[in-house]
Amino acid sequence: SPPAPTPPSPPAPTPTPPTTDPGVGCCTLNYKECHENAFCNENISQCNNECDKEWLADGPQSDCQALWTSCSTDSECCHTGVCLNGQCEKGSAPAPVPTAHPSTTPTTSPVPPTPTFSPSSSPTRPPVDLQMFSTDATISSFEALLKFSELHYVVQEDPPIYSVVAEGGAAGNDVVSEGQGYGLLISGITLASMEANDPNRNSAMNLFYGYFNAWKRMAELSNNEPGHCQDIKFCNGGNTACLPGWKFTKELNVVGTGSAPDGDADAIAGMIFGVKAVANDGALPDWFDEVSQWADASATQFMYHSTVASSSGQNRIVKLGSCWGGWESNGNNPSYHSPGTYRMMRDYQDQFSGRNYGMPNFYDGLTMYQRWDQLISTSYKYLEAAQCSDVGIVPNWLTVAENSADGTLYARGDSFSGSGTPQWEFGSEASRTLWRVAFDAATYPCESSSASDFLEPVHNRLGSNFGTSAGSPWPVETLV
């Protein structure tokens, strides 16, 4: 299911240990043991629908084999498991329990520019079946933007203010910064893809400006609430903290405070795309100077309040929000790491002139350019620590620590999760990681060798399994 935003309030306490009493139902991932997530264990509906897991009516099982362990016959496997090739695999699952609310979160994620792959001289890579990247069901970027615009609510017509309404999950039919950030990113990319004489360009520009105005209002309203965790302000000439709270009503009344860096990074990248798309126009749009300033100031706000240096100073990691997250038990999430947008912010700030606020002191002896490079490097170190090297996927949540001797990172394995998403699965949170890394490869192909290294195992699995399953492009076990 698509991503649900992580509420940037202080991290939830360690989940309640799963029940071990026979006869007490619980949710399971491996068909034998109870899942660690307390939300999933509350009832069968939440287990089957929100968590997409199986319900063990009698609690944890004994005298049987869990999924993905060795077996000789079906009868040895727990629950509905079947023995395939000497290993217990998922069998036919019971029908999910009906629920009155959506079981998935149908927020539309943006599609980044398609990466350009160069031929590799490595003899270990399998040949690529080009059918895997082909389709006859294409639409233009503007048509995609129009489809996305069906999600927005018109707060105001002139000047336009368009809030992007999410649905289900932690969003719950409200506006979340993640969705609003997608609006800015998609409209900014669309503008950048258009020729100056495109007949739809003014319409795309209006949507971009409407999404920006809603983002700006979200930030300004957040400043009136306690708990935004941005003690120094950089937008509007130093009068407004640039990063909005994570949740609002569609009319843009504040619901949840504290920023969420995944949405923030997407929104800032969208602003940069939009500014660069029109920068050479003979007559600049009225919003050009304002959005230019917000993009720069927001990048500074992001670096100052949504990242944190390691104790040794060798690394700098993105947090889970202005109020929480970071190193070790503070918690982290692979899908929040967005090296491509960090490169965009780095280069935009390096070329920016006319800054109308004072730059803060980070007391680390680095230039802002070097600081962005450190954040990019740390993100890839984190992703390397999080990745299952054979398949290439990552979990929804992972805590990490630094080896101060050499600056490497390692997974700690603490119990940590949020947004109702289980920690140790490639789920709605983790799935965003792949497109964020692909975005880096697409926007900075000459710099992003680490993106290729990260994506290669997934790409190999997709290539080797493509077309091997009757009735669908890939068998279900492709990324297992």
CSV table of C-alpha atoms in Angstrom, one decimal:
chain,number,residue,atom,x,y,z
A,1,SER,CA,0.0,0.0,0.0
A,2,PRO,CA,1.2,3.6,-0.6
A,3,PRO,CA,3.0,5.4,2.2
A,4,ALA,CA,1.3,6.7,5.3
A,5,PRO,CA,3.1,9.7,6.8
A,6,THR,CA,4.8,9.3,10.1
A,7,PRO,CA,3.4,11.6,12.8
A,8,PRO,CA,6.4,13.7,13.9
A,9,SER,CA,5.4,13.8,17.5
A,10,PRO,CA,7.9,12.2,19.9
A,11,PRO,CA,8.4,8.5,19.1
A,12,ALA,CA,5.9,6.0,20.3
A,13,PRO,CA,7.0,3.8,23.1
A,14,THR,CA,8.3,0.4,22.4
A,15,PRO,CA,5.4,-1.7,21.1
A,16,THR,CA,3.7,-3.9,23.7
A,17,PRO,CA,5.2,-7.4,23.5
A,18,PRO,CA,3.0,-9.8,21.6
A,19,THR,CA,1.0,-12.3,23.5
A,20,THR,CA,2.4,-15.7,24.1
A,21,ASP,CA,-0.6,-17.2,25.8
A,22,PRO,CA,-2.2,-20.1,23.8
A,23,GLY,CA,-5.8,-19.4,22.9
A,24,VAL,CA,-5.4,-15.6,22.6
A,25,GLY,CA,-5.6,-14.5,19.0
A,26,CYS,CA,-2.8,-12.5,17.4
A,27,CYS,CA,-1.4,-11.2,14.1
A,28,THR,CA,1.4,-13.1,12.5
A,29,LEU,CA,4.0,-12.6,9.7
A,30,ASN,CA,5.6,-16.1,9.7
A,31,TYR,CA,2.4,-18.1,10.5
A,32,LYS,CA,3.9,-19.3,13.8
A,33,GLU,CA,4.8,-16.4,16.1
A,34,CYS,CA,2.8,-13.3,17.1
A,35,HIS,CA,3.8,-10.1,15.3
A,36,GLU,CA,5.6,-7.5,17.4
A,37,ASN,CA,3.3,-4.6,16.4
A,38,ALA,CA,0.6,-3.9,19.1
A,39,PHE,CA,-1.7,-2.2,16.6
A,40,CYS,CA,-1.8,-5.3,14.4
A,41,ASN,CA,-2.5,-7.5,17.4
A,42,GLU,CA,-5.5,-5.6,18.6
A,43,ASN,CA,-8.0,-7.4,16.4
A,44,ILE,CA,-8.5,-9.5,13.3
A,45,SER,CA,-9.7,-6.6,11.1
A,46,GLN,CA,-6.6,-4.5,11.7
A,47,CYS,CA,-4.4,-7.5,11.2
A,48,ASN,CA,-5.9,-8.6,7.9
A,49,ASN,CA,-6.6,-5.2,6.5
A,50,GLU,CA,-4.4,-2.3,7.8
A,51,CYS,CA,-1.4,-4.6,8.5
A,52,ASP,CA,-2.0,-7.1,5.6
A,53,LYS,CA,-1.0,-10.1,7.8
A,54,GLU,CA,-2.6,-13.3,8.9
A,55,TRP,CA,-4.6,-13.8,12.1
A,56,LEU,CA,-3.8,-16.8,14.4
A,57,ALA,CA,-7.1,-17.4,16.2
A,58,ASP,CA,-5.4,-19.6,18.8
A,59,GLY,CA,-2.4,-17.5,19.3
A,60,PRO,CA,1.2,-18.6,18.6
A,61,GLN,CA,1.7,-22.0,17.2
A,62,SER,CA,4.0,-24.8,18.3
A,63,ASP,CA,5.1,-28.2,16.9
A,64,CYS,CA,5.1,-26.8,13.3
A,65,GLN,CA,7.4,-25.0,10.9
A,66,ALA,CA,7.3,-21.2,10.4
A,67,LEU,CA,7.3,-19.7,6.9
A,68,TRP,CA,10.6,-19.9,5.1
A,69,THR,CA,11.9,-22.7,7.3
A,70,SER,CA,12.6,-26.3,6.1
A,71,CYS,CA,9.9,-28.9,5.7
A,72,SER,CA,9.1,-32.2,4.0
A,73,THR,CA,5.3,-32.1,3.8
A,74,ASP,CA,2.5,-29.5,4.0
A,75,SER,CA,1.4,-30.9,7.3
A,76,GLU,CA,4.6,-29.7,8.9
A,77,CYS,CA,3.9,-26.1,8.1
A,78,CYS,CA,2.0,-23.8,10.5
A,79,HIS,CA,-1.4,-22.2,9.7
A,80,THR,CA,-2.1,-22.4,6.0
A,81,GLY,CA,1.5,-22.8,4.9
A,82,VAL,CA,2.4,-25.3,2.2
A,83,CYS,CA,5.7,-27.1,1.7
A,84,LEU,CA,7.4,-26.0,-1.6
A,85,ASN,CA,10.9,-27.1,-2.6
A,86,GLY,CA,11.6,-28.1,1.0
A,87,GLN,CA,10.5,-24.8,2.5
A,88,CYS,CA,7.3,-23.6,4.1
A,89,GLU,CA,5.7,-20.9,1.9
A,90,LYS,CA,2.4,-19.0,2.0
A,91,GLY,CA,-0.7,-21.0,1.1
A,92,SER,CA,-4.2,-19.8,0.4
A,93,ALA,CA,-5.2,-17.2,3.0
A,94,PRO,CA,-8.6,-16.8,4.5
A,95,ALA,CA,-10.6,-13.9,3.1
A,96,PRO,CA,-9.9,-10.6,4.9
A,97,VAL,CA,-12.4,-9.5,7.5
A,98,PRO,CA,-14.6,-6.7,6.0
A,99,THR,CA,-13.9,-3.2,7.2
A,100,ALA,CA,-15.9,0.0,6.9
A,101,HIS,CA,-12.9,2.1,6.0
A,102,PRO,CA,-10.3,1.7,3.3
A,103,SER,CA,-7.8,-1.1,3.9
A,104,THR,CA,-5.1,0.8,2.0
A,105,THR,CA,-4.0,4.4,1.6
A,106,PRO,CA,-4.7,5.4,-2.0
A,107,THR,CA,-2.5,8.5,-2.0
A,108,THR,CA,-0.9,8.9,-5.4
A,109,SER,CA,2.9,8.9,-5.2
A,110,PRO,CA,4.8,10.9,-7.8
A,111,VAL,CA,6.7,9.1,-10.6
A,112,PRO,CA,10.2,10.5,-10.9
A,113,PRO,CA,11.9,10.9,-14.3
A,114,THR,CA,12.8,7.6,-15.8
A,115,PRO,CA,16.4,6.7,-15.0
A,116,THR,CA,18.7,6.3,-18.0
A,117,PHE,CA,20.7,3.1,-17.7
A,118,SER,CA,24.1,2.8,-19.3
A,119,PRO,CA,25.3,-0.5,-20.5
A,120,SER,CA,27.5,-2.2,-18.0
A,121,SER,CA,30.8,-4.0,-18.7
A,122,SER,CA,30.3,-6.2,-15.7
A,123,PRO,CA,29.9,-9.9,-16.8
A,124,THR,CA,27.8,-10.7,-13.7
A,125,ARG,CA,24.8,-8.6,-14.7
A,126,PRO,CA,22.1,-10.6,-16.5
A,127,PRO,CA,20.9,-9.2,-19.9
A,128,VAL,CA,18.0,-6.8,-19.6
A,129,ASP,CA,14.7,-7.7,-21.3
A,130,LEU,CA,13.6,-4.3,-22.7
A,131,GLN,CA,10.0,-5.4,-22.5
A,132,MET,CA,10.2,-4.9,-18.8
A,133,PHE,CA,10.5,-1.1,-19.4
A,134,SER,CA,7.9,-0.8,-22.2
A,135,THR,CA,4.2,0.0,-22.2
A,136,ASP,CA,1.6,1.2,-24.7
A,137,ALA,CA,-0.4,2.9,-21.9
A,138,THR,CA,1.4,6.2,-21.7
A,139,ILE,CA,0.1,9.7,-20.9
A,140,SER,CA,1.9,13.1,-20.9
A,141,SER,CA,3.2,14.6,-17.7
A,142,PHE,CA,0.5,17.3,-17.9
A,143,GLU,CA,-2.2,14.6,-18.1
A,144,ALA,CA,-0.7,12.9,-15.1
A,145,LEU,CA,-0.8,16.2,-13.2
A,146,LEU,CA,-4.4,16.7,-14.1
A,147,LYS,CA,-5.2,13.2,-12.7
A,148,PHE,CA,-3.3,14.2,-9.5
A,149,SER,CA,-5.3,17.5,-9.3
A,150,GLU,CA,-8.5,15.5,-8.8
A,151,LEU,CA,-7.2,14.9,-5.2
A,152,HIS,CA,-7.0,18.6,-4.3
A,153,TYR,CA,-9.5,20.9,-2.5
A,154,VAL,CA,-9.9,24.5,-3.6
A,155,VAL,CA,-9.3,26.6,-0.5
A,156,GLN,CA,-9.2,29.8,-2.5
A,157,GLU,CA,-9.4,30.6,-6.2
A,158,ASP,CA,-7.5,33.9,-6.5
A,159,PRO,CA,-4.7,33.7,-5.8
A,160,PRO,CA,-5.0,29.9,-5.9
A,161,ILE,CA,-4.7,27.8,-2.8
A,162,TYR,CA,-5.0,24.1,-3.4
A,163,SER,CA,-4.7,21.6,-0.6
A,164,VAL,CA,-4.1,17.9,-1.5
A,165,VAL,CA,-6.5,15.6,0.4
A,166,ALA,CA,-5.1,12.2,1.3
A,167,GLU,CA,-7.2,9.2,2.2
A,168,GLY,CA,-6.9,6.4,4.8
A,169,GLY,CA,-4.0,5.3,7.0
A,170,ALA,CA,-2.5,8.0,9.3
A,171,ALA,CA,-3.7,10.6,6.8
A,172,GLY,CA,-7.4,9.9,7.4
A,173,ASN,CA,-9.0,12.0,4.7
A,174,ASP,CA,-7.0,15.1,5.8
A,175,VAL,CA,-4.1,17.0,4.3
A,176,VAL,CA,-0.6,15.8,5.2
A,177,SER,CA,2.6,17.4,4.3
A,178,GLU,CA,3.7,14.3,2.4
A,179,GLY,CA,0.8,14.6,0.0
A,180,GLN,CA,1.2,18.4,-0.4
A,181,GLY,CA,4.8,17.8,-1.1
A,182,TYR,CA,3.9,15.4,-3.9
A,183,GLY,CA,1.7,18.1,-5.3
A,184,LEU,CA,4.6,20.6,-5.5
A,185,LEU,CA,7.1,17.9,-6.8
A,186,ILE,CA,4.8,16.6,-9.5
A,187,SER,CA,3.7,20.1,-10.7
A,188,GLY,CA,7.3,21.3,-10.6
A,189,ILE,CA,8.5,18.4,-12.7
A,190,THR,CA,5.7,18.9,-15.1
A,191,LEU,CA,6.6,22.6,-15.6
A,192,ALA,CA,10.2,21.6,-16.1
A,193,SER,CA,9.2,19.1,-18.8
A,194,MET,CA,7.2,21.7,-20.8
A,195,GLU,CA,8.3,23.9,-23.7
A,196,ALA,CA,7.7,27.6,-23.2
A,197,ASN,CA,5.1,27.6,-25.9
A,198,ASP,CA,3.2,24.6,-24.6
A,199,PRO,CA,-0.6,25.6,-24.6
A,200,ASN,CA,-1.0,23.9,-21.2
A,201,ARG,CA,1.9,25.6,-19.5
A,202,ASN,CA,-0.2,28.4,-17.8
A,203,SER,CA,-2.5,25.7,-16.4
A,204,ALA,CA,0.4,23.8,-15.0
A,205,MET,CA,1.9,27.0,-13.6
A,206,ASN,CA,-1.4,27.8,-11.9
A,207,LEU,CA,-1.5,24.3,-10.2
A,208,PHE,CA,2.1,24.7,-9.1
A,209,TYR,CA,1.3,28.1,-7.6
A,210,GLY,CA,-1.8,26.8,-5.9
A,211,TYR,CA,0.1,23.9,-4.3
A,212,PHE,CA,2.9,26.3,-3.2
A,213,ASN,CA,0.4,28.7,-1.6
A,214,ALA,CA,-1.2,25.9,0.4
A,215,TRP,CA,2.3,24.8,1.5
A,216,LYS,CA,3.2,28.4,2.6
A,217,ARG,CA,-0.1,28.8,4.5
A,218,MET,CA,0.5,25.5,6.2
A,219,ALA,CA,3.9,26.7,7.4
A,220,GLU,CA,2.5,30.1,8.5
A,221,LEU,CA,-0.3,28.5,10.5
A,222,SER,CA,2.1,26.0,12.1
A,223,ASN,CA,4.0,28.9,13.6
A,224,ASN,CA,1.0,29.8,15.7
A,225,GLU,CA,1.0,26.3,17.3
A,226,PRO,CA,3.3,25.1,20.0
A,227,GLY,CA,5.5,22.1,19.1
A,228,HIS,CA,6.8,23.0,15.7
A,229,CYS,CA,10.3,22.6,17.1
A,230,GLN,CA,11.9,25.2,14.9
A,231,ASP,CA,13.4,27.8,17.2
A,232,ILE,CA,15.1,29.8,14.5
A,233,LYS,CA,13.0,30.9,11.5
A,234,PHE,CA,14.3,31.5,8.0
A,235,CYS,CA,11.3,32.1,5.7
A,236,ASN,CA,9.5,35.5,5.1
A,237,GLY,CA,12.7,37.3,5.9
A,238,GLY,CA,13.3,35.3,9.1
A,239,ASN,CA,9.7,35.6,10.5
A,240,THR,CA,8.3,32.2,9.6
A,241,ALA,CA,9.6,28.7,10.3
A,242,CYS,CA,9.6,27.1,6.8
A,243,LEU,CA,8.6,23.5,7.6
A,244,PRO,CA,4.9,23.0,8.2
A,245,GLY,CA,3.3,20.6,10.6
A,246,TRP,CA,2.5,17.2,9.3
A,247,LYS,CA,-1.3,17.3,9.2
A,248,PHE,CA,-4.2,19.7,8.5
A,249,THR,CA,-7.9,19.7,7.6
A,250,LYS,CA,-8.6,20.2,3.9
A,251,GLU,CA,-9.5,23.9,4.8
A,252,LEU,CA,-5.9,24.0,6.3
A,253,ASN,CA,-6.7,24.1,10.0
A,254,VAL,CA,-3.8,22.6,12.0
A,255,VAL,CA,-4.3,19.0,13.2
A,256,GLY,CA,-0.8,17.7,13.7
A,257,THR,CA,2.3,19.7,14.6
A,258,GLY,CA,6.0,19.0,13.9
A,259,SER,CA,7.4,18.6,10.4
A,260,ALA,CA,7.9,15.4,8.4
A,261,PRO,CA,11.2,15.5,6.3
A,262,ASP,CA,10.0,13.2,3.6
A,263,GLY,CA,7.3,15.6,2.5
A,264,ASP,CA,9.5,18.6,3.2
A,265,ALA,CA,12.3,17.4,0.9
A,266,ASP,CA,9.8,16.6,-1.9
A,267,ALA,CA,8.2,20.1,-1.6
A,268,ILE,CA,11.5,21.9,-1.6
A,269,ALA,CA,12.6,19.9,-4.7
A,270,GLY,CA,9.3,20.8,-6.3
A,271,MET,CA,9.9,24.5,-5.6
A,272,ILE,CA,13.4,24.3,-7.2
A,273,PHE,CA,12.0,22.5,-10.3
A,274,GLY,CA,9.3,25.2,-10.7
A,275,VAL,CA,11.8,28.1,-10.3
A,276,LYS,CA,14.3,26.6,-12.7
A,277,ALA,CA,11.5,25.9,-15.2
A,278,VAL,CA,10.6,29.5,-15.6
A,279,ALA,CA,13.9,31.3,-14.8
A,280,ASN,CA,14.6,32.0,-18.5
A,281,ASP,CA,11.2,33.3,-19.4
A,282,GLY,CA,11.1,36.8,-20.8
A,283,ALA,CA,8.4,37.8,-18.4
A,284,LEU,CA,8.8,36.0,-15.0
A,285,PRO,CA,5.6,35.0,-13.2
A,286,ASP,CA,4.6,37.1,-10.2
A,287,TRP,CA,5.5,34.3,-7.8
A,288,PHE,CA,9.0,33.8,-9.0
A,289,ASP,CA,10.9,35.9,-6.4
A,290,GLU,CA,8.8,34.6,-3.5
A,291,VAL,CA,9.2,30.9,-4.4
A,292,SER,CA,12.9,31.4,-5.1
A,293,GLN,CA,13.4,32.7,-1.6
A,294,TRP,CA,11.2,30.0,0.0
A,295,ALA,CA,13.2,27.3,-1.7
A,296,ASP,CA,16.5,28.6,-0.4
A,297,ALA,CA,15.2,29.4,3.1
A,298,SER,CA,13.4,26.0,3.4
A,299,ALA,CA,16.6,24.2,2.5
A,300,THR,CA,18.4,25.9,5.3
A,301,GLN,CA,15.5,25.2,7.7
A,302,PHE,CA,15.7,21.5,6.6
A,303,MET,CA,19.4,21.2,7.2
A,304,TYR,CA,19.3,23.0,10.6
A,305,HIS,CA,16.2,21.4,12.1
A,306,SER,CA,15.7,18.1,10.3
A,307,THR,CA,19.2,16.6,10.3
A,308,VAL,CA,21.6,15.9,13.1
A,309,ALA,CA,25.4,15.3,13.1
A,310,SER,CA,26.8,12.2,14.7
A,311,SER,CA,28.8,12.5,17.9
A,312,SER,CA,32.1,12.2,16.0
A,313,GLY,CA,31.0,14.7,13.4
A,314,GLN,CA,31.8,12.3,10.6
A,315,ASN,CA,28.2,11.8,9.6
A,316,ARG,CA,25.0,13.8,9.4
A,317,ILE,CA,21.6,11.9,9.2
A,318,VAL,CA,18.1,13.0,8.4
A,319,LYS,CA,15.7,12.8,11.3
A,320,LEU,CA,12.1,11.7,11.4
A,321,GLY,CA,10.9,15.3,11.9
A,322,SER,CA,11.9,18.6,13.4
A,323,CYS,CA,10.9,17.2,16.7
A,324,TRP,CA,12.2,13.6,16.7
A,325,GLY,CA,14.3,10.8,15.2
A,326,GLY,CA,17.9,10.5,14.2
A,327,TRP,CA,20.6,8.3,15.7
A,328,GLU,CA,20.3,5.0,17.6
A,329,SER,CA,17.2,4.5,19.7
A,330,ASN,CA,15.8,7.9,18.5
A,331,GLY,CA,14.7,5.9,15.4
A,332,ASN,CA,15.0,6.2,11.6
A,333,ASN,CA,13.3,5.2,8.4
A,334,PRO,CA,15.0,4.2,5.1
A,335,SER,CA,12.3,5.9,3.0
A,336,TYR,CA,13.0,9.3,4.4
A,337,HIS,CA,16.5,9.4,2.9
A,338,SER,CA,16.3,11.3,-0.4
A,339,PRO,CA,19.9,11.9,-1.7
A,340,GLY,CA,18.7,13.3,-5.1
A,341,THR,CA,16.7,16.1,-3.5
A,342,TYR,CA,19.6,16.9,-1.1
A,343,ARG,CA,21.8,17.3,-4.2
A,344,MET,CA,19.2,19.7,-5.7
A,345,MET,CA,19.2,21.7,-2.5
A,346,ARG,CA,23.0,21.8,-2.3
A,347,ASP,CA,23.4,23.1,-5.9
A,348,TYR,CA,20.5,25.5,-5.6
A,349,GLN,CA,21.9,27.1,-2.4
A,350,ASP,CA,25.4,27.2,-3.9
A,351,GLN,CA,24.2,29.3,-6.8
A,352,PHE,CA,21.6,31.4,-4.9
A,353,SER,CA,22.0,35.1,-4.3
A,354,GLY,CA,19.9,37.7,-2.6
A,355,ARG,CA,19.3,35.7,0.7
A,356,ASN,CA,17.1,37.8,3.0
A,357,TYR,CA,18.0,36.1,6.3
A,358,GLY,CA,21.1,35.3,8.3
A,359,MET,CA,22.7,31.8,7.9
A,360,PRO,CA,22.9,29.9,11.2
A,361,ASN,CA,26.2,28.6,12.7
A,362,PHE,CA,26.4,24.8,12.7
A,363,TYR,CA,29.7,24.9,14.7
A,364,ASP,CA,31.1,22.0,12.5
A,365,GLY,CA,33.7,23.9,10.4
A,366,LEU,CA,32.0,22.9,7.2
A,367,THR,CA,30.5,24.9,4.3
A,368,MET,CA,26.9,24.4,3.5
A,369,TYR,CA,28.0,22.6,0.3
A,370,GLN,CA,30.1,20.2,2.3
A,371,ARG,CA,27.3,19.7,4.8
A,372,TRP,CA,24.9,18.6,2.0
A,373,ASP,CA,27.6,16.2,0.7
A,374,GLN,CA,28.0,14.8,4.2
A,375,LEU,CA,24.2,14.2,4.4
A,376,ILE,CA,24.1,12.5,1.0
A,377,SER,CA,27.0,10.2,2.0
A,378,THR,CA,25.4,9.3,5.3
A,379,SER,CA,22.1,8.5,3.6
A,380,TYR,CA,23.8,5.9,1.4
A,381,LYS,CA,25.7,4.5,4.4
A,382,TYR,CA,22.4,4.2,6.2
A,383,LEU,CA,20.7,2.5,3.2
A,384,GLU,CA,23.7,0.1,2.9
A,385,ALA,CA,23.2,-0.9,6.5
A,386,ALA,CA,19.4,-1.3,6.0
A,387,GLN,CA,19.5,-3.2,2.7
A,388,CYS,CA,19.0,-7.0,2.3
A,389,SER,CA,21.9,-7.4,-0.1
A,390,ASP,CA,20.6,-10.5,-2.0
A,391,VAL,CA,17.1,-9.1,-2.7
A,392,GLY,CA,17.8,-5.3,-2.3
A,393,ILE,CA,14.8,-4.4,-0.2
A,394,VAL,CA,14.8,-2.5,3.1
A,395,PRO,CA,12.5,-2.6,6.2
A,396,ASN,CA,10.0,0.1,7.1
A,397,TRP,CA,12.0,1.2,10.1
A,398,LEU,CA,15.6,0.7,11.2
A,399,THR,CA,17.7,2.2,14.0
A,400,VAL,CA,21.4,2.7,13.3
A,401,ALA,CA,24.6,3.8,15.1
A,402,GLU,CA,28.0,5.0,14.0
A,403,ASN,CA,31.3,3.3,14.4
A,404,SER,CA,33.3,6.4,15.4
A,405,ALA,CA,36.6,4.7,14.5
A,406,ASP,CA,36.0,4.7,10.8
A,407,GLY,CA,32.7,6.5,10.3
A,408,THR,CA,30.7,3.4,9.1
A,409,LEU,CA,27.2,2.8,10.2
A,410,TYR,CA,25.6,-0.4,11.5
A,411,ALA,CA,22.1,-1.6,12.2
A,412,ARG,CA,21.3,-1.8,15.9
A,413,GLY,CA,18.1,-3.8,15.6
A,414,ASP,CA,16.1,-1.9,18.2
A,415,SER,CA,12.3,-2.4,18.2
A,416,PHE,CA,11.0,0.8,16.6
A,417,SER,CA,8.1,1.7,14.3
A,418,GLY,CA,5.4,4.3,13.6
A,419,SER,CA,2.4,5.1,11.5
A,420,GLY,CA,0.9,1.7,12.2
A,421,THR,CA,3.4,0.0,9.9
A,422,PRO,CA,5.3,-3.1,11.1
A,423,GLN,CA,9.0,-2.6,11.5
A,424,TRP,CA,10.5,-5.7,9.8
A,425,GLU,CA,8.7,-5.7,6.4
A,426,PHE,CA,9.1,-4.1,3.0
A,427,GLY,CA,5.8,-2.3,3.3
A,428,SER,CA,4.2,1.1,2.6
A,429,GLU,CA,7.0,3.0,4.2
A,430,ALA,CA,9.9,1.1,2.8
A,431,SER,CA,8.6,0.9,-0.8
A,432,ARG,CA,9.2,4.6,-1.2
A,433,THR,CA,12.9,4.1,-0.8
A,434,LEU,CA,13.4,2.7,-4.3
A,435,TRP,CA,11.9,5.6,-6.1
A,436,ARG,CA,13.8,8.1,-3.9
A,437,VAL,CA,17.1,6.5,-4.9
A,438,ALA,CA,16.0,6.1,-8.5
A,439,PHE,CA,15.2,9.9,-8.4
A,440,ASP,CA,18.9,10.5,-7.5
A,441,ALA,CA,20.0,8.3,-10.4
A,442,ALA,CA,17.7,10.1,-12.8
A,443,THR,CA,18.6,13.7,-11.7
A,444,TYR,CA,22.3,13.2,-11.1
A,445,PRO,CA,23.5,10.3,-13.2
A,446,CYS,CA,27.1,11.3,-13.2
A,447,GLU,CA,27.3,11.6,-9.4
A,448,SER,CA,25.0,8.8,-8.2
A,449,SER,CA,27.1,5.6,-8.5
A,450,SER,CA,25.9,4.7,-5.0
A,451,ALA,CA,22.3,4.7,-6.4
A,452,SER,CA,23.3,2.2,-9.0
A,453,ASP,CA,24.9,0.0,-6.3
A,454,PHE,CA,21.8,0.2,-4.2
A,455,LEU,CA,19.3,-0.5,-7.0
A,456,GLU,CA,21.3,-3.3,-8.7
A,457,PRO,CA,20.1,-6.2,-6.6
A,458,VAL,CA,16.4,-5.2,-7.1
A,459,HIS,CA,17.0,-4.6,-10.8
A,460,ASN,CA,18.6,-8.0,-11.1
A,461,ARG,CA,15.7,-9.7,-9.4
A,462,LEU,CA,13.2,-7.9,-11.5
A,463,GLY,CA,15.1,-8.8,-14.7
A,464,SER,CA,15.7,-12.5,-13.8
A,465,ASN,CA,12.0,-13.0,-12.8
A,466,PHE,CA,10.3,-11.0,-15.5
A,467,GLY,CA,7.9,-13.1,-17.6
A,468,THR,CA,8.4,-16.3,-15.5
A,469,SER,CA,4.9,-16.3,-14.0
A,470,ALA,CA,1.8,-17.1,-16.1
A,471,GLY,CA,-0.7,-14.3,-16.1
A,472,SER,CA,1.5,-11.6,-14.6
A,473,PRO,CA,4.9,-10.0,-15.3
A,474,TRP,CA,6.5,-11.1,-12.1
A,475,PRO,CA,5.8,-14.0,-9.7
A,476,VAL,CA,4.9,-13.0,-6.1
A,477,GLU,CA,8.3,-14.2,-4.7
A,478,THR,CA,10.3,-11.8,-6.9
A,479,LEU,CA,11.3,-9.6,-4.0
A,480,VAL,CA,11.1,-12.2,-1.2
